[in-house]
Amino acid sequence: MSVEVEIRFSLNGDELRATVPAHRSLLAMLREDFALTSPRLGCGEGECGACTVMIGGQARAACLVLAVEVDGAEVETAECLRRSDGSLAAVPAALVRAGAVQCGFCMPGIAVTATALLRQKRGPLERREIERALEGNLCRCTGYTKAIDAIEAASREEERS
Amino acid sequence: MSRVRSSLIGSSVPKLDAAKRVIGDARYMDDLTLPRMLHGKILRADRPSARILGIDTSRAEVMEGVRAVITAADIPNHSFGHGRDNTPLKGEVVRCIRDEIAAVAADTPEQAEAACRRIEVKYGDLPPILTTDAARASGARAIHGDHPENVALTYHYDHGEVEQGRRASAHVVESTFHLRYVTHCCLGVSGVVASFDGEGKLTIWSQTQVPFLYRRDLAAIVGLDPRDIRVIQPFIGGAFGSKLDIYPFEPICVHLAQVTRRPVKILFSREEEFVASPTRQPAEIRCSMGCDADGNLTFREADLVLDNGGYTSWGATTPFVMMQTFSSLYRVPHVRFDAEVVYTNNPYAGSFRGYGNLQASFTVESLIDELADRVGMDPLELRLQNAQEQGEVTGQGMVISSCGFRECLEGSTTAARWKEKREEYRQQTGRVRRGIGMASMLHVGGGAKIYRSDGCGSILKLDDFGAVTLITGASEIGQGSETALAMITAEELGVKLEVVRVVNDDSEIRPWDVGVHASRTTFIAGNSARLAARAAREKLLKAAARLVERPEQELTIEDGEVLEQATGKHVMSVPKVIRSLHFQDKSELVVTNAYYEPPSVAQDEKFKGNVSATYAWATQVAEVEVDMDTGIIRVLKISAAHDVGRVINRLGCEGQVEGGIAMGMGYTLSEELLVQEGRVRNPCFRDYKIMTAPDMPEIELILVESLDEEGPFGAKGLGEAPAICTAPAIVNAVKSATGRRFTGLPITPERGAREFMKDAQ
């Protein structure tokens, strides 16, 4: 028997309501109930960072958050990292330009982590800061170097998202 | 008068589908769902060695949502794998912890998993055989009845007379190296979706790297006509060789779909991925090597014992690649190589980026440094003295048609300031010490003729808007092949990159290709695409010449425009030429095709012959800092020089090298799949450590362009190379910093500290 809970939250700018089992993870709700594909299930244990989303602007592993915990909160996923004309926002655009993407499975998580970091810290970032922020995002293809380059470049740009 | 036109080749092009991947629009296996789709789960053995006395599925069958439960008795269960010693489900004997005992299809993954837990299996324990020594001991139980000695495969190679080489040696070094289990850790876990249509035809969404061989193998396992199998590859979240084999979960999924008459999906959990996906082959390698008083290599002898685990996958054939390094990395007149691949009750290995070459290069490059020490030569000088040149043929018959080996040795060491740093780091004392070390590698760079053909087909279609579609046999597993192939096509055809699309995901329409292995895609599929583009270009030029009534030789095509060759003056657009062909009386399409077969040969029974159309070289120099008390080794810088023949996509090359170095660093310093008593003890990222962003050193990359005559625009393969020689470079650097030679990996802080402590006492 599972207890169902009604929650209200904002998802990528849309105000939504949902009725979810109390034990359902935010990741399961986003992927299965709202058909989002950017938060990816890499481990389900908060170790790989592929499911990173922003809750109230903070990067969090959606697999470790219960859906009911986002009641009243603002949730953002990589799907919203676009400008109004549909083009990519500064961080994902920089990741693409720098060649940071190979298989890309980890990339939405990295884009979200970096976006949260850039919103919190104004001005150009140090590489060490970026590396530390990305510590929880595993990537097996790229060696991280180009992602760090990209985020550093994005932090120098005027318009950030 | 000649006009200079800019070339796409060598420029930096972001991966064509990168935007889709970064924003979450790319659809991976996890994202696939079909109407009425069920979810499959597999019950695996809970012990590494046993007889199966009985399986009772009755309690599972009646559970909510359960649509089918199958065991070996319910399916044809044909044997498969490189040694034909594996079956989809196991009915009689458990040979390793991964063994698939039963499978459930249910409405939800949770229901399927719950039902698996209700299946009761009666086992009769058999004492597990957990080491290759135990497996080869006299009187040891045969893990497979048809291999009484527990030896799955043996390899023998030699050239020259090793005894003669020994007698000519002034210095001989010998050591035994132990390499353990590591695993791919693809961020996207393994999965498959199988769906039958009303006529019994199967569509399978697979992550395979080898869709055409896969179709053939799968057909044989499940008893279908290969023509009735359509293989579609969704976006693949990393492969690195792990998807070269077919695995039991795939035919199991097909059988579940057959039984339920509904689409079925199987998706691994991360824990299952660690336990039940392949590993790199653990190896014990005894090797001796000699040189004369002047540092000329005289001989090399190697005896390898590889732990095959319970079954023989393609990974068991890695000695085939290992022997190339023992025979041909540097000029060695006398070589003997023997390898035994031994069955145990451990998890079985598969193919993994580098395919045995990490283990082989670790051995050879460690001993080269030891030899340099004995002779009293700088390790760089000893390597340069023995490095091959263009035009040489190695003892194994490998023809060095282009060779940037010397440039790799010189380029990497110049970037690393080798001489200066070696001097600076001489005789380090104290708690924190620095050192510098180097290592090289040789790998196939022009495919590898393992199958009867090493070819790839391409179809090029131009439509009346001038859109160019390359339909290639080559698969994309994240390595960026579609971008390199699009660049080659655009360059050869004379169109803008933006108009080229690549179709590479559906066996129904793609021409044949061996698959993604042996770093072959840029070389083989690149040549194939180039041939198809050349044919299309010729057709367009001929048609344009006819239209404007001028000789073809006076025309050229650039950026989608037919131009006057001499002046660059606009003649007409390519779409206009195409339309003129489509809409004339005798209408014609601009669709061309090509099949490229490299000029390599299959090796003979003595493993001799020019197996690849060209070979890739690399040298990496590592600079490290070692904390003698904590054992923590920090890599400060890797200077990597890679002979890529010719750069096609600079960004792609850089990405491959950086990623390969990260993988090589993990192999050296942190990664080990702990297999104890036949069980995987650390099936999660918390306990199995891959490199993270803060671990990455400065990387200086030198791309050496040796311009291979056969390669597309001169290019050769790069994919595997970057991971291959990172480990020996780091280990040689640690030796130079601390005086301690590590012959086993990984050097975790615990292992490092323990050894350094011994030295201090």
XYZ file of N, CA, C and O in Angstrom, chain A residues 24 31-32 35-45 47-50 77-82 87-89 91-93 95-109 111 128 130-149, chain B residues 14-15 17-28 30-31 182-189 235-238 240 267 270-271 352-353 476-479 634 650-652 654-656 658-660 662-663 666 671 683-688 690-697 699:
536
model
N 8.065 7.740 -4.348
C 8.543 7.918 -5.718
C 9.663 8.951 -5.768
O 9.571 10.024 -5.184
N 10.923 11.568 -15.317
C 11.096 10.745 -16.527
C 9.797 10.048 -16.928
O 9.441 10.015 -18.103
N 9.106 9.472 -15.951
C 7.968 8.624 -16.296
C 6.652 9.400 -16.375
O 5.847 9.160 -17.260
N 7.672 12.676 -18.845
C 8.353 12.311 -20.096
C 9.565 13.180 -20.422
O 9.886 13.426 -21.577
N 10.232 13.637 -19.377
C 11.480 14.360 -19.622
C 12.599 13.337 -19.799
O 12.611 12.302 -19.131
N 13.532 13.641 -20.691
C 14.611 12.675 -20.909
C 15.991 13.215 -20.538
O 16.961 12.463 -20.573
N 16.077 14.500 -20.185
C 17.426 14.999 -19.869
C 17.959 14.494 -18.522
O 19.148 14.207 -18.422
N 17.123 14.344 -17.483
C 17.695 13.747 -16.267
C 17.837 12.249 -16.525
O 16.847 11.577 -16.802
N 19.055 11.753 -16.482
C 19.292 10.363 -16.907
C 19.625 9.485 -15.717
O 20.322 9.898 -14.797
N 19.133 8.266 -15.788
C 19.404 7.311 -14.719
C 20.733 6.620 -15.011
O 20.803 5.726 -15.841
N 21.781 7.061 -14.311
C 23.091 6.435 -14.519
C 23.415 5.423 -13.439
O 24.098 4.438 -13.686
N 22.939 5.693 -12.210
C 23.251 4.755 -11.135
C 22.104 4.610 -10.137
O 21.963 3.576 -9.505
N 21.297 5.670 -9.965
C 20.205 5.600 -8.998
C 20.664 5.715 -7.561
O 19.888 5.492 -6.630
N 21.929 6.041 -7.358
C 22.473 6.100 -5.994
C 23.195 7.412 -5.712
O 23.980 7.503 -4.769
N 25.618 8.826 -7.280
C 27.079 8.788 -7.434
C 27.575 9.291 -8.780
O 28.735 9.625 -8.918
N 26.709 9.312 -9.801
C 27.220 9.618 -11.147
C 26.828 11.003 -11.643
O 27.474 11.525 -12.539
N 25.781 11.605 -11.099
C 25.430 12.967 -11.490
C 24.652 13.097 -12.789
O 24.303 14.201 -13.199
N 24.353 11.969 -13.460
C 23.675 12.051 -14.764
C 22.243 12.566 -14.631
O 21.649 13.006 -15.600
N 15.315 21.507 -15.406
C 16.126 20.436 -16.001
C 16.843 20.983 -17.229
O 16.586 22.113 -17.655
N 17.692 20.149 -17.825
C 18.452 20.612 -18.993
C 17.547 21.012 -20.152
O 17.947 21.808 -21.001
N 16.330 20.476 -20.180
C 15.407 20.852 -21.257
C 15.169 22.363 -21.311
O 14.821 22.902 -22.358
N 15.323 23.043 -20.185
C 15.014 24.482 -20.174
C 16.232 25.348 -20.477
O 16.137 26.567 -20.448
N 17.373 24.699 -20.786
C 18.565 25.513 -21.021
C 18.604 26.028 -22.461
O 19.527 25.781 -23.218
N 17.548 26.727 -22.794
C 17.438 27.310 -24.128
C 17.070 28.785 -23.998
O 16.464 29.194 -23.020
N 17.315 28.486 -29.343
C 18.738 28.136 -29.425
C 19.272 27.803 -28.026
O 18.638 28.121 -27.021
N 20.416 27.165 -27.983
C 20.967 26.743 -26.694
C 21.397 27.929 -25.848
O 21.921 28.917 -26.362
N 21.192 27.814 -24.550
C 21.664 28.824 -23.607
C 23.193 28.786 -23.541
O 23.828 27.892 -24.120
N 25.586 28.010 -21.414
C 26.382 26.862 -20.944
C 26.337 25.693 -21.920
O 27.386 25.222 -22.357
N 25.146 25.203 -22.283
C 25.162 24.102 -23.250
C 25.792 24.494 -24.585
O 26.472 23.671 -25.206
N 25.593 25.743 -25.006
C 26.212 26.180 -26.270
C 27.732 26.105 -26.156
O 28.420 25.671 -27.083
N 29.421 24.132 -24.163
C 29.816 22.716 -24.116
C 29.894 22.130 -25.530
O 30.817 21.394 -25.861
N 28.918 22.479 -26.359
C 28.923 21.994 -27.740
C 30.136 22.539 -28.486
O 30.897 21.793 -29.107
N 30.327 23.857 -28.388
C 31.427 24.509 -29.123
C 32.792 23.964 -28.738
O 33.668 23.786 -29.558
N 32.965 23.694 -27.444
C 34.278 23.259 -26.959
C 34.578 21.806 -27.318
O 35.685 21.329 -27.113
N 33.582 21.091 -27.815
C 33.813 19.671 -28.113
C 33.751 18.814 -26.866
O 34.397 17.774 -26.779
N 32.956 19.244 -25.891
C 32.875 18.513 -24.624
C 31.979 17.289 -24.701
O 31.909 16.524 -23.762
N 31.282 17.133 -25.821
C 30.262 16.088 -25.905
C 30.758 14.910 -26.739
O 31.156 15.094 -27.888
N 30.757 13.733 -26.156
C 30.988 12.527 -26.964
C 29.724 11.672 -26.919
O 28.787 11.948 -27.646
N 29.655 10.657 -26.042
C 28.391 9.901 -26.023
C 27.267 10.762 -25.460
O 26.110 10.565 -25.781
N 27.617 11.710 -24.608
C 26.659 12.720 -24.181
C 25.698 12.300 -23.084
O 24.862 13.101 -22.663
N 25.807 11.078 -22.608
C 24.865 10.609 -21.593
C 24.959 11.451 -20.321
O 23.953 11.739 -19.681
N 26.153 11.869 -19.975
C 26.365 12.646 -18.736
C 26.139 14.131 -18.943
O 26.150 14.898 -17.989
N 25.978 14.543 -20.191
C 26.054 15.970 -20.503
C 24.930 16.835 -19.951
O 25.193 17.934 -19.454
N 23.667 16.391 -20.005
C 22.642 17.249 -19.403
C 22.942 17.520 -17.922
O 22.777 18.646 -17.434
N 23.430 16.509 -17.229
C 23.788 16.673 -15.815
C 24.903 17.675 -15.632
O 24.871 18.525 -14.738
N 25.665 20.065 -17.764
C 25.153 21.386 -18.153
C 24.362 22.017 -16.998
O 24.471 23.219 -16.736
N 39.853 25.576 -10.868
C 39.738 24.712 -9.690
C 38.300 24.682 -9.165
O 37.805 23.653 -8.732
N 35.610 25.166 -10.927
C 34.781 24.396 -11.863
C 35.005 22.907 -11.650
O 34.062 22.117 -11.585
N 36.262 22.511 -11.520
C 36.578 21.094 -11.294
C 35.883 20.585 -10.041
O 35.334 19.480 -10.025
N 35.926 21.376 -8.989
C 35.291 20.931 -7.738
C 33.785 20.783 -7.916
O 33.185 19.834 -7.437
N 33.193 21.736 -8.657
C 31.743 21.665 -8.869
C 31.365 20.429 -9.680
O 30.299 19.859 -9.488
N 32.254 20.017 -10.582
C 31.946 18.877 -11.458
C 32.329 17.534 -10.842
O 32.149 16.484 -11.463
N 32.847 17.573 -9.634
C 33.365 16.340 -9.025
C 32.317 15.236 -8.973
O 32.639 14.057 -9.104
N 31.061 15.633 -8.805
C 30.001 14.633 -8.702
C 29.384 14.232 -10.029
O 28.407 13.495 -10.051
N 29.921 14.730 -11.126
C 29.401 14.360 -12.447
C 30.419 13.480 -13.153
O 31.455 13.967 -13.611
N 30.132 12.193 -13.234
C 31.074 11.287 -13.890
C 30.900 11.333 -15.397
O 29.788 11.424 -15.904
N 32.028 11.279 -16.079
C 32.029 11.181 -17.539
C 33.067 10.135 -17.900
O 34.164 10.152 -17.360
N 32.726 9.199 -18.783
C 33.680 8.153 -19.130
C 34.343 8.409 -20.478
O 35.320 7.773 -20.817
N 33.772 9.319 -21.268
C 34.299 9.515 -22.625
C 35.381 10.575 -22.720
O 36.338 10.416 -23.456
N 35.193 11.692 -22.032
C 35.921 12.889 -22.469
C 37.116 13.301 -21.630
O 37.925 14.080 -22.077
N 37.223 12.858 -20.423
C 38.332 13.347 -19.621
C 38.105 14.735 -19.040
O 39.045 15.346 -18.539
N 36.883 15.251 -19.151
C 36.440 16.497 -18.479
C 37.084 17.780 -18.991
O 36.565 18.868 -18.778
N 38.258 17.671 -19.609
C 39.024 18.879 -19.929
C 38.204 19.882 -20.741
O 38.214 21.078 -20.445
N 37.518 19.373 -21.747
C 36.777 20.292 -22.616
C 35.540 20.859 -21.933
O 35.147 21.995 -22.190
N 34.942 20.091 -21.030
C 33.804 20.621 -20.276
C 34.273 21.769 -19.388
O 33.606 22.806 -19.286
N 35.430 21.586 -18.776
C 35.973 22.650 -17.914
C 36.292 23.888 -18.761
O 35.949 25.008 -18.394
N 36.917 23.650 -19.914
C 37.194 24.770 -20.833
C 35.902 25.524 -21.157
O 35.859 26.759 -21.149
N 32.469 20.875 -33.863
C 31.728 20.240 -32.768
C 30.912 19.072 -33.305
O 30.411 19.125 -34.436
N 30.777 18.048 -32.496
C 30.020 16.859 -32.895
C 28.648 17.282 -33.413
O 27.959 18.091 -32.797
N 25.745 16.016 -33.579
C 24.533 15.807 -32.788
C 24.712 16.250 -31.334
O 23.945 15.868 -30.464
N 25.731 17.072 -31.080
C 26.055 17.430 -29.697
C 24.925 18.205 -29.016
O 24.629 17.979 -27.838
N 24.278 19.110 -29.755
C 23.239 19.933 -29.129
C 22.112 19.056 -28.601
O 21.630 19.236 -27.482
N 21.723 18.084 -29.410
C 20.687 17.137 -29.012
C 21.079 16.397 -27.736
O 20.268 16.158 -26.852
N 22.330 16.007 -27.689
C 22.779 15.203 -26.547
C 22.855 16.036 -25.273
O 22.544 15.556 -24.195
N 23.269 17.289 -25.404
C 23.520 18.091 -24.205
C 22.216 18.567 -23.567
O 22.132 18.771 -22.364
N 21.201 18.730 -24.377
C 19.955 19.296 -23.884
C 18.957 18.208 -23.474
O 17.902 18.475 -22.900
N 19.322 16.949 -23.760
C 18.451 15.848 -23.354
C 17.493 15.381 -24.434
O 16.595 14.596 -24.156
N 17.667 15.852 -25.661
C 16.757 15.438 -26.736
C 17.164 14.112 -27.392
O 16.378 13.526 -28.124
N 18.387 13.695 -27.181
C 18.824 12.424 -27.765
C 18.126 11.291 -27.026
O 17.966 11.341 -25.809
N 17.709 10.273 -27.764
C 16.975 9.166 -27.147
C 17.878 7.952 -26.989
O 18.263 7.333 -27.980
N 18.200 7.638 -25.764
C 19.029 6.474 -25.457
C 18.106 5.298 -25.125
O 16.893 5.429 -25.097
N 17.345 3.969 -22.393
C 16.452 4.252 -21.251
C 15.177 4.949 -21.689
O 14.147 4.847 -21.044
N 15.287 5.732 -22.761
C 14.159 6.580 -23.157
C 13.178 5.856 -24.072
O 12.113 6.375 -24.364
N 39.332 -4.561 -14.709
C 38.688 -3.246 -14.731
C 37.495 -3.384 -15.667
O 37.423 -4.324 -16.452
N 36.581 -2.438 -15.578
C 35.396 -2.556 -16.419
C 35.051 -1.222 -17.067
O 35.573 -0.184 -16.684
N 34.181 -1.283 -18.075
C 33.986 -0.142 -18.978
C 33.332 1.063 -18.318
O 33.653 2.186 -18.632
N 32.369 0.812 -17.432
C 31.655 1.916 -16.779
C 31.021 2.876 -17.775
O 31.123 4.102 -17.610
N 30.373 2.342 -18.791
C 29.618 3.215 -19.683
C 28.573 3.921 -18.821
O 27.933 3.283 -17.990
N 28.409 5.228 -19.036
C 27.429 5.935 -18.192
C 26.014 5.464 -18.502
O 25.157 5.439 -17.629
N 25.764 5.082 -19.730
C 24.476 4.479 -20.068
C 24.585 2.971 -19.854
O 25.454 2.327 -20.436
N 23.716 2.418 -19.028
C 23.810 0.988 -18.725
C 23.332 0.151 -19.918
O 22.713 0.667 -20.840
N 20.651 6.141 -29.571
C 21.866 6.786 -29.064
C 22.475 5.859 -28.009
O 21.751 5.292 -27.184
N 23.770 5.695 -28.074
C 24.441 4.737 -27.200
C 25.285 5.501 -26.184
O 26.098 6.343 -26.559
N 25.036 5.207 -24.912
C 25.721 5.938 -23.827
C 27.078 5.358 -23.496
O 27.356 4.998 -22.355
N 27.930 5.243 -24.506
C 29.285 4.718 -24.312
C 29.343 3.229 -24.574
O 28.384 2.508 -24.333
N 33.050 1.522 -25.694
C 34.468 1.234 -25.424
C 34.825 -0.231 -25.641
O 35.702 -0.760 -24.961
N 16.606 -3.546 -19.098
C 17.571 -2.490 -18.810
C 18.270 -2.849 -17.501
O 17.600 -3.122 -16.500
N 22.644 -0.319 -12.284
C 24.084 -0.064 -12.239
C 24.821 -1.229 -11.578
O 25.896 -1.629 -12.018
N 24.222 -1.778 -10.548
C 24.870 -2.911 -9.877
C 25.014 -4.082 -10.855
O 26.057 -4.720 -10.951
N 37.718 -4.577 -24.613
C 37.749 -3.259 -23.949
C 38.843 -2.446 -24.646
O 39.973 -2.924 -24.786
N 38.456 -1.251 -25.063
C 39.364 -0.286 -25.706
C 40.847 -0.631 -25.497
O 41.338 -0.601 -24.366
N 27.794 4.582 -34.631
C 28.216 5.677 -33.758
C 27.967 5.274 -32.310
O 26.833 4.993 -31.917
N 29.035 5.213 -31.520
C 28.876 4.839 -30.113
C 29.312 5.982 -29.199
O 29.619 5.773 -28.038
N 29.346 7.187 -29.782
C 29.760 8.349 -29.003
C 31.117 8.884 -29.413
O 31.552 9.933 -28.955
N 31.787 8.149 -30.307
C 33.169 8.525 -30.643
C 33.259 9.656 -31.658
O 34.332 10.179 -31.904
N 49.732 12.129 -7.696
C 49.004 13.124 -8.475
C 49.680 13.247 -9.830
O 50.912 13.403 -9.897
N 39.811 18.099 -35.612
C 40.742 18.386 -34.519
C 40.073 18.207 -33.158
O 40.638 17.605 -32.246
N 38.854 18.720 -33.035
C 38.147 18.585 -31.747
C 37.933 17.114 -31.394
O 38.050 16.720 -30.241
N 37.595 16.340 -32.413
C 37.365 14.915 -32.190
C 38.635 14.216 -31.722
O 38.604 13.405 -30.794
N 41.220 15.592 -30.216
C 41.540 16.046 -28.849
C 40.674 15.318 -27.834
O 41.144 14.881 -26.788
N 39.379 15.188 -28.155
C 38.452 14.528 -27.233
C 38.824 13.076 -27.003
O 38.772 12.584 -25.880
N 39.209 12.380 -28.092
C 39.606 10.982 -27.940
C 40.840 10.857 -27.053
O 40.925 9.974 -26.210
N 42.090 13.040 -24.785
C 41.849 13.420 -23.383
C 41.067 12.333 -22.650
O 41.382 11.970 -21.521
N 40.046 11.807 -23.316
C 39.236 10.762 -22.693
C 40.025 9.480 -22.495
O 39.863 8.781 -21.487
N 40.883 9.164 -23.450
C 41.710 7.970 -23.336
C 42.684 8.083 -22.179
O 42.925 7.112 -21.442
N 42.222 9.868 -19.468
C 41.455 9.719 -18.222
C 41.218 8.242 -17.922
O 41.344 7.790 -16.774
N 40.892 7.480 -18.976
C 40.656 6.049 -18.792
C 41.956 5.337 -18.387
O 41.964 4.479 -17.507
N 42.760 6.036 -14.767
C 41.949 5.213 -13.874
C 42.521 3.811 -13.756
O 42.619 3.248 -12.664
N 41.224 2.252 -10.529
C 40.147 1.325 -10.891
C 40.514 -0.131 -10.651
O 41.557 -0.598 -11.100
N 30.313 -3.321 -6.678
C 29.515 -3.014 -7.868
C 28.831 -1.649 -7.817
O 27.625 -1.541 -8.026
N 29.576 -0.588 -7.556
C 28.985 0.761 -7.557
C 30.097 1.794 -7.702
O 31.258 1.510 -7.428
N 29.721 2.985 -8.145
C 30.714 4.042 -8.370
C 31.333 4.565 -7.069
O 32.354 5.235 -7.100
N 30.701 4.256 -5.948
C 31.273 4.693 -4.678
C 32.551 3.898 -4.395
O 33.511 4.413 -3.861
N 32.534 2.634 -4.788
C 33.656 1.756 -4.473
C 34.527 1.426 -5.683
O 35.613 0.894 -5.533
N 34.007 1.693 -6.866
C 34.813 1.522 -8.073
C 35.054 2.928 -8.588
O 34.131 3.594 -9.071
N 36.279 5.807 -10.886
C 36.825 6.312 -12.147
C 37.280 7.757 -11.911
O 36.950 8.376 -10.896
N 38.063 8.267 -12.825
C 38.589 9.622 -12.663
C 37.452 10.650 -12.627
O 36.450 10.502 -13.322
N 37.646 11.674 -11.828
C 36.685 12.780 -11.800
C 37.397 14.067 -12.241
O 38.629 14.077 -12.397
N 36.640 15.110 -12.413
C 37.201 16.352 -12.973
C 38.452 16.847 -12.222
O 39.438 17.207 -12.859
N 38.441 16.864 -10.879
C 39.633 17.393 -10.199
C 40.885 16.525 -10.362
O 41.996 16.975 -10.067
N 40.708 15.271 -10.813
C 41.871 14.388 -10.985
C 42.659 14.697 -12.246
O 43.782 14.224 -12.416
N 42.043 15.451 -13.151
C 42.659 15.580 -14.473
C 43.873 16.507 -14.454
O 43.848 17.587 -13.882
N 44.936 16.071 -15.095
C 46.150 16.889 -15.182
C 46.076 17.850 -16.362
O 45.132 17.800 -17.144
N 46.955 18.587 -19.964
C 47.269 17.701 -21.087
C 47.768 18.545 -22.243
O 47.113 19.498 -22.658
